PDB file of C-alpha atoms and ligand atoms in Angstrom:
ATOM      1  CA  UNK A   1       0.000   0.000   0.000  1.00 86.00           C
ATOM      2  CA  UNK A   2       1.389   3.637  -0.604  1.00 93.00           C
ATOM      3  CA  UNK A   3       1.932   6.220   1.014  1.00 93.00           C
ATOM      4  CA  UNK A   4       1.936  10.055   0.093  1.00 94.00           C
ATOM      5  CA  UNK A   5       4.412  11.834   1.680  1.00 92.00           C
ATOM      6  CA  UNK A   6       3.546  15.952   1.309  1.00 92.00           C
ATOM      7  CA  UNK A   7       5.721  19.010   3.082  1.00 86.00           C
ATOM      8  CA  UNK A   8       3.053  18.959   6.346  1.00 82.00           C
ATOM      9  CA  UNK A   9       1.804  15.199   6.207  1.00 92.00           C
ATOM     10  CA  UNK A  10       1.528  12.012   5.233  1.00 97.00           C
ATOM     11  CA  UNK A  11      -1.028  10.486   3.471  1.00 97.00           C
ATOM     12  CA  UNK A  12      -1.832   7.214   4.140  1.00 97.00           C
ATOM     13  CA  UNK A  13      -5.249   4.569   2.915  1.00 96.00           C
ATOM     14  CA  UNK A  14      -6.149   3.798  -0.323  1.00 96.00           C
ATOM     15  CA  UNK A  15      -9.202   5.962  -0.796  1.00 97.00           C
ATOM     16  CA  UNK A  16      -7.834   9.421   0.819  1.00 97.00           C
ATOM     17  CA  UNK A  17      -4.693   8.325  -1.656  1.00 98.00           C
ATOM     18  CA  UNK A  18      -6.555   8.123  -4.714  1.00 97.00           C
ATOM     19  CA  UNK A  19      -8.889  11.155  -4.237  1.00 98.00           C
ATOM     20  CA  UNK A  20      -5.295  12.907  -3.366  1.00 97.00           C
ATOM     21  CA  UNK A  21      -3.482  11.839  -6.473  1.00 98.00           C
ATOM     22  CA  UNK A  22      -6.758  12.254  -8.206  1.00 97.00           C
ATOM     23  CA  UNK A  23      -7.030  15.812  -7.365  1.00 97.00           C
ATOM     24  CA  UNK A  24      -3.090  16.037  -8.963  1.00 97.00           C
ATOM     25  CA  UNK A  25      -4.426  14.245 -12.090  1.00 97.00           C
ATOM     26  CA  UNK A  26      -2.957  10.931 -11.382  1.00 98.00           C
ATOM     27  CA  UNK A  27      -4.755   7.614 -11.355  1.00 97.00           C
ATOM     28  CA  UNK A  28      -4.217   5.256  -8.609  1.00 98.00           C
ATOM     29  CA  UNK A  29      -5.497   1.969  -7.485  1.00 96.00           C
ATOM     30  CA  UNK A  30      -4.608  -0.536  -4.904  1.00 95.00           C
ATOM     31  CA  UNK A  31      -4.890  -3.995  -6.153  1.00 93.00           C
ATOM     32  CA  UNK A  32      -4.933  -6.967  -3.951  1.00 86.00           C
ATOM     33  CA  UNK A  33      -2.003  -9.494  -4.082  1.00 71.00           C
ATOM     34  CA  UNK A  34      -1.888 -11.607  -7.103  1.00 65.00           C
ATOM     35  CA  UNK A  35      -2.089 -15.373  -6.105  1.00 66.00           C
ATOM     36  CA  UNK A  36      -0.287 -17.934  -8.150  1.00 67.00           C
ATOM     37  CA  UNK A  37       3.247 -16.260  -8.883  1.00 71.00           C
ATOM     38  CA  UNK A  38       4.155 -15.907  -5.206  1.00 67.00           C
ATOM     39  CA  UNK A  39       7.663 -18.187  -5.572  1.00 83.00           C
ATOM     40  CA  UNK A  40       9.180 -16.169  -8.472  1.00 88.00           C
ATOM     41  CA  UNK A  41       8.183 -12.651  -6.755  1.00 88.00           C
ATOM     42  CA  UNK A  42      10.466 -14.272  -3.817  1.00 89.00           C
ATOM     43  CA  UNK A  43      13.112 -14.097  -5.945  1.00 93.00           C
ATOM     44  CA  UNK A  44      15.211 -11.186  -6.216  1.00 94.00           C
ATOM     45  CA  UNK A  45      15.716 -11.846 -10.614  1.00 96.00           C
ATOM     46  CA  UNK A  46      13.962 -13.274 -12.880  1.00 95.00           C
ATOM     47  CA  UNK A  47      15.109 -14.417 -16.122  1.00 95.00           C
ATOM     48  CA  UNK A  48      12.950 -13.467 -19.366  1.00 94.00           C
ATOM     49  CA  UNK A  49      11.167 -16.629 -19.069  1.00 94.00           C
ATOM     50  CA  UNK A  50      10.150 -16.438 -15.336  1.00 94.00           C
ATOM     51  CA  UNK A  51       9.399 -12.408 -16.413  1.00 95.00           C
ATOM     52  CA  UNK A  52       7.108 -13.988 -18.990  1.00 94.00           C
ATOM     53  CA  UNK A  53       5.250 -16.395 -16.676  1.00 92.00           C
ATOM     54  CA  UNK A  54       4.948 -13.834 -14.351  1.00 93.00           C
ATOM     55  CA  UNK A  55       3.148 -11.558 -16.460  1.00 93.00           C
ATOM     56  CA  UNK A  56       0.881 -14.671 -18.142  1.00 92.00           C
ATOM     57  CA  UNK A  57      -0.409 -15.039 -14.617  1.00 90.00           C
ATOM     58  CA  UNK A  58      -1.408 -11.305 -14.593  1.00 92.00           C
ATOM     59  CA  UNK A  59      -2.555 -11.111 -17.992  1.00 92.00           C
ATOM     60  CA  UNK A  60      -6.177 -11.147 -16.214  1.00 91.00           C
ATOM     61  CA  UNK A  61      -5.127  -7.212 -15.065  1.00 92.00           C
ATOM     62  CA  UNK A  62      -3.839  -6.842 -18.400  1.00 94.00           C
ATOM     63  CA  UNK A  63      -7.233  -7.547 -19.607  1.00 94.00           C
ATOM     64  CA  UNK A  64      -9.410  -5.431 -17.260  1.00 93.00           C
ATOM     65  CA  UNK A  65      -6.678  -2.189 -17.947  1.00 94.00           C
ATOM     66  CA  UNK A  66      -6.734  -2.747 -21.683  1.00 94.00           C
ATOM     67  CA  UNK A  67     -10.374  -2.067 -21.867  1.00 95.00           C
ATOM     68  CA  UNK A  68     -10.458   0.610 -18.934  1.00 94.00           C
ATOM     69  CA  UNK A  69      -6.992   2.458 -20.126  1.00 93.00           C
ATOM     70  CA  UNK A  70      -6.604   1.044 -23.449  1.00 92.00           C
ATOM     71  CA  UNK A  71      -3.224  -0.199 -23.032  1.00 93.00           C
ATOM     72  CA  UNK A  72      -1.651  -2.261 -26.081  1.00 90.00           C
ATOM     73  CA  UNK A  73       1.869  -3.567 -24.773  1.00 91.00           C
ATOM     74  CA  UNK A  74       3.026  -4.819 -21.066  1.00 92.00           C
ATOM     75  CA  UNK A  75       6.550  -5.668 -20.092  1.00 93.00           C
ATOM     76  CA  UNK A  76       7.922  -6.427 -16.750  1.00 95.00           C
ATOM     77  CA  UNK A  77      10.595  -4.282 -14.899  1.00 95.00           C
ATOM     78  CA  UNK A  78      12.693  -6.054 -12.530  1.00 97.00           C
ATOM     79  CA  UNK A  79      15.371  -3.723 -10.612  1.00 97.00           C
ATOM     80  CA  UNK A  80      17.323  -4.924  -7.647  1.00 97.00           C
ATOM     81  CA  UNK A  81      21.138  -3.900  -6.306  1.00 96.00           C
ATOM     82  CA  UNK A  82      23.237  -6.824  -8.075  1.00 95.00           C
ATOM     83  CA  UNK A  83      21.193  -5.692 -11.605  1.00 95.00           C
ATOM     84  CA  UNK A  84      24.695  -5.019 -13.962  1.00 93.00           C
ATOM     85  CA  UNK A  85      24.783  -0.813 -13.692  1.00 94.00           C
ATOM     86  CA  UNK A  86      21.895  -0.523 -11.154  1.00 94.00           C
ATOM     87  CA  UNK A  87      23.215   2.908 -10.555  1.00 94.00           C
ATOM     88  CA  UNK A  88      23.304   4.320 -13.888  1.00 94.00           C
ATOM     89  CA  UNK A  89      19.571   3.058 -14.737  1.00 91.00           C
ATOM     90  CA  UNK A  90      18.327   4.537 -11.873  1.00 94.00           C
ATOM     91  CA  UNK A  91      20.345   7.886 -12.697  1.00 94.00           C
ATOM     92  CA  UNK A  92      18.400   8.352 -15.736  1.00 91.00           C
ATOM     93  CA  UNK A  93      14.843   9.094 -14.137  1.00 93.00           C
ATOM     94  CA  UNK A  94      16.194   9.896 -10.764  1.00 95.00           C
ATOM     95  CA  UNK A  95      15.971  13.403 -11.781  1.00 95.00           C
ATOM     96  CA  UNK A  96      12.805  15.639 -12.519  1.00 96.00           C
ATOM     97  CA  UNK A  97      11.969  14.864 -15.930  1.00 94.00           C
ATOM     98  CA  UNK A  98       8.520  13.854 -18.188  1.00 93.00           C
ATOM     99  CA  UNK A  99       7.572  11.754 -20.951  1.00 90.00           C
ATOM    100  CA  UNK A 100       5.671  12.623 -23.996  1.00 86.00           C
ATOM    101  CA  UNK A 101       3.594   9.646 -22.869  1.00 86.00           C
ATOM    102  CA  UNK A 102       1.870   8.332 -19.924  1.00 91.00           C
ATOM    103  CA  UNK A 103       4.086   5.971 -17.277  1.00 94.00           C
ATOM    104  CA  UNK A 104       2.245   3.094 -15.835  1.00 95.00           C
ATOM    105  CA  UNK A 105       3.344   1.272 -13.250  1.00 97.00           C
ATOM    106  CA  UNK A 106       1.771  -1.609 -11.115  1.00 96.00           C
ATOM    107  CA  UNK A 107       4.308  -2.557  -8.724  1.00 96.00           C
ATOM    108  CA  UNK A 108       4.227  -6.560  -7.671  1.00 95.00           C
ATOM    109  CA  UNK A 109       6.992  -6.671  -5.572  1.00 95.00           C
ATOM    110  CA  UNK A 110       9.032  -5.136  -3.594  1.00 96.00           C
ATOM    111  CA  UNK A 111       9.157  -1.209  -3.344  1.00 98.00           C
ATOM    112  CA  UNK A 112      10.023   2.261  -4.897  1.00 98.00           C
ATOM    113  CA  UNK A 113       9.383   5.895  -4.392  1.00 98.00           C
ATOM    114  CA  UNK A 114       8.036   8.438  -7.170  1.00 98.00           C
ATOM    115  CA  UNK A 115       8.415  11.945  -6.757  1.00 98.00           C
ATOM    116  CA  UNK A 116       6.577  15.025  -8.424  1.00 98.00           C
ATOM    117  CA  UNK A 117       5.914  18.645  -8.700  1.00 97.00           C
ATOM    118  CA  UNK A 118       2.566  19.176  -9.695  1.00 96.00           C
ATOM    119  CA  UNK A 119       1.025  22.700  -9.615  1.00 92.00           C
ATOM    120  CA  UNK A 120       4.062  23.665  -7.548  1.00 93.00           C
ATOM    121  CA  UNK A 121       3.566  21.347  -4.486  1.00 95.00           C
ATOM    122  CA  UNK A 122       6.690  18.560  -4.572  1.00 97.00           C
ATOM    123  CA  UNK A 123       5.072  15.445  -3.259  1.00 97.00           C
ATOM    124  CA  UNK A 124       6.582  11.759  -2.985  1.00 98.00           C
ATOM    125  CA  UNK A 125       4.330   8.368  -3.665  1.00 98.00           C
ATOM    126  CA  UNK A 126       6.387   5.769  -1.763  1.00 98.00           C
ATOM    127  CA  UNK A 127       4.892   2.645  -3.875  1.00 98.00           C
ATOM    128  CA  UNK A 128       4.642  -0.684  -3.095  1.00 96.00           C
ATOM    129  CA  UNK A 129       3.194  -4.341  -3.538  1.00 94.00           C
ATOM    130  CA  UNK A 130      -0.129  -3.769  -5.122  1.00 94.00           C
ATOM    131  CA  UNK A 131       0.044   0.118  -6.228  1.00 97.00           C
ATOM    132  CA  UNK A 132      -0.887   0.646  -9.664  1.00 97.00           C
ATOM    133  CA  UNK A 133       0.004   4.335 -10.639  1.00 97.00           C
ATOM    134  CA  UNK A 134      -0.709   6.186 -13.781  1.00 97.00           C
ATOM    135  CA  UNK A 135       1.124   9.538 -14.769  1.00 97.00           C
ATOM    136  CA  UNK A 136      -0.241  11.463 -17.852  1.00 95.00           C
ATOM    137  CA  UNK A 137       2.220  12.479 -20.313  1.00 92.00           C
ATOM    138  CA  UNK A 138       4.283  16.063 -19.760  1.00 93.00           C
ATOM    139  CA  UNK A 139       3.926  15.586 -15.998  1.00 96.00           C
ATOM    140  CA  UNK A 140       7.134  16.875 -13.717  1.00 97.00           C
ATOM    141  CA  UNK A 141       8.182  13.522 -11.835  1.00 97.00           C
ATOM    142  CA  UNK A 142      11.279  11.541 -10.638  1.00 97.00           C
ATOM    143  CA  UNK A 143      11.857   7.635  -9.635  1.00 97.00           C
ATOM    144  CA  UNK A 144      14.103   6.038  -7.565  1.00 97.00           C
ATOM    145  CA  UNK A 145      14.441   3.079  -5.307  1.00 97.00           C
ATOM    146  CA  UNK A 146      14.594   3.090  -1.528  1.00 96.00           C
ATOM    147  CA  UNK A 147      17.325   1.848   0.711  1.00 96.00           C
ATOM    148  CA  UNK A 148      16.222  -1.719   0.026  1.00 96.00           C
ATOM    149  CA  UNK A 149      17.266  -1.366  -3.388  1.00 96.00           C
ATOM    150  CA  UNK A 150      14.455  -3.737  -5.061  1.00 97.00           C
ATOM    151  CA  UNK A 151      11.454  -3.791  -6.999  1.00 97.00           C
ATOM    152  CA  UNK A 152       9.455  -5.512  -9.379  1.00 97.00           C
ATOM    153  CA  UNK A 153       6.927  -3.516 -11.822  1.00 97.00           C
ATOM    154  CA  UNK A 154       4.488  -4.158 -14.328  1.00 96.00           C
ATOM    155  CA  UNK A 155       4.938  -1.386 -17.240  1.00 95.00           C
ATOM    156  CA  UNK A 156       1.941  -0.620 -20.000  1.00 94.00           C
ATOM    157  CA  UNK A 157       2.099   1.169 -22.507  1.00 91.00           C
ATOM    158  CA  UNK A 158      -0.349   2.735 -25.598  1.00 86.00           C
ATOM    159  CA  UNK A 159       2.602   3.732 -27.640  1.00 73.00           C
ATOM    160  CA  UNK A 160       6.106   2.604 -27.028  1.00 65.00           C
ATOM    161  CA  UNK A 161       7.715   5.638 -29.242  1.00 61.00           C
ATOM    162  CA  UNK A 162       7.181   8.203 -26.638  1.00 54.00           C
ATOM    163  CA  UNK A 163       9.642   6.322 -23.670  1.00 64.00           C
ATOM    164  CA  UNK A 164      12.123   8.884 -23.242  1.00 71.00           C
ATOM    165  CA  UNK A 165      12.794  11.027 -20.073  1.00 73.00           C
ATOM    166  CA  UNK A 166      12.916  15.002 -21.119  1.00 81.00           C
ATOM    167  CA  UNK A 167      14.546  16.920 -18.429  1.00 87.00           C
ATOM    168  CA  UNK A 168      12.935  19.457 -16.356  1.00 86.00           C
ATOM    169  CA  UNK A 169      14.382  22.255 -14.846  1.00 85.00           C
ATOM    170  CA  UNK A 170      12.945  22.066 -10.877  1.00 84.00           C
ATOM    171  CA  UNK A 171      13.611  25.461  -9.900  1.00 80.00           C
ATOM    172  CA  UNK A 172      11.249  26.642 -12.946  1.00 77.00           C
ATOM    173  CA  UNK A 173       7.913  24.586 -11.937  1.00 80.00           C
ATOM    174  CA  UNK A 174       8.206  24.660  -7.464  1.00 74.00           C
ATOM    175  CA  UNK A 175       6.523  27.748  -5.879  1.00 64.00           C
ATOM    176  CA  UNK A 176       8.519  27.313  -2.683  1.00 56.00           C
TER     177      UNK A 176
HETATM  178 FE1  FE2 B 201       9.579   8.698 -15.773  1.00 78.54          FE
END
């Protein structure tokens, strides 16, 4: 379950979450656990055919998002600290930056933390098993991992062309 970490509070439950992130334009839901894939999530890697099964055994969520989002393409993002140049992955979206397409994200394992500016209020989404979060294209965000350094993430997509982190200036877009 996330929680929203803001200057003053924290955020915490899955409905005052949503209507939050909501209010900031972002879609979030809280799924329950998946059943039926629980030994591979144990692991810290999977190889691309224990990625594949895991994502056959979700392909029911694919199903419901593809006709509620209208997603076309899923892949599965495993990150954990003994992934070959951990460090310089994360440094590419560790940084403010947007896409020219959504980011979707339904985390299955494990844990991350996704920060944004969005109408001048920096916020952080600390994400974890079950979290499903959707951020609409040209929105000011970052991504890293927290001190336990793994996580396992569904990705969708509607259009695979626009995956490329632009670079936002963060004294230009925080009121302070
Ligand atoms: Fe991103």
């Amino acid at each position: 379950m996330a929680v929203v970490i803001r200057k003053q509070e924290s955020i915490e439950g899955a409905e005052a979450i949503r209507t939050f992130l909501q209010e900031k334009g972002l879609d979030y839901e809280s799924f329950s656990t998946p059943e039926g894939i629980s030994p591979l999530l144990g692991q810290k890697g999977l190889n691309d055919a224990e990625k594949e099964e895991v994502l056959s055994s979700l392909e029911y969520r694919f199903e419901d998002l593809k006709k509620k989002y209208g997603y076309k393409a899923r892949d599965l993002v495993v990150l954990h600290d003994e992934v070959p140049g951990i460090d310089e992955v994360l440094a590419k979206f560790d940084k403010l930056h947007i896409h020219t397409d959504e980011e979707v994200r339904y985390i299955i394992d494990g844990s991350g933390i996704f920060g944004f500016i969005i109408g001048g209020e920096k916020f952080e989404v600390h994400v974890s098993k079950g979290d499903f979060l959707s951020i609409p294209a040209n929105t000011n965000h970052w991504f890293t991992l927290d001190e336990k350094k793994r996580i396992k993430a569904v990705r969708y997509f509607k259009d695979n062309s626009g995956w490329v982190p632009v670079y936002v200036d963060e004294s230009k877009v925080l009121v302070h």
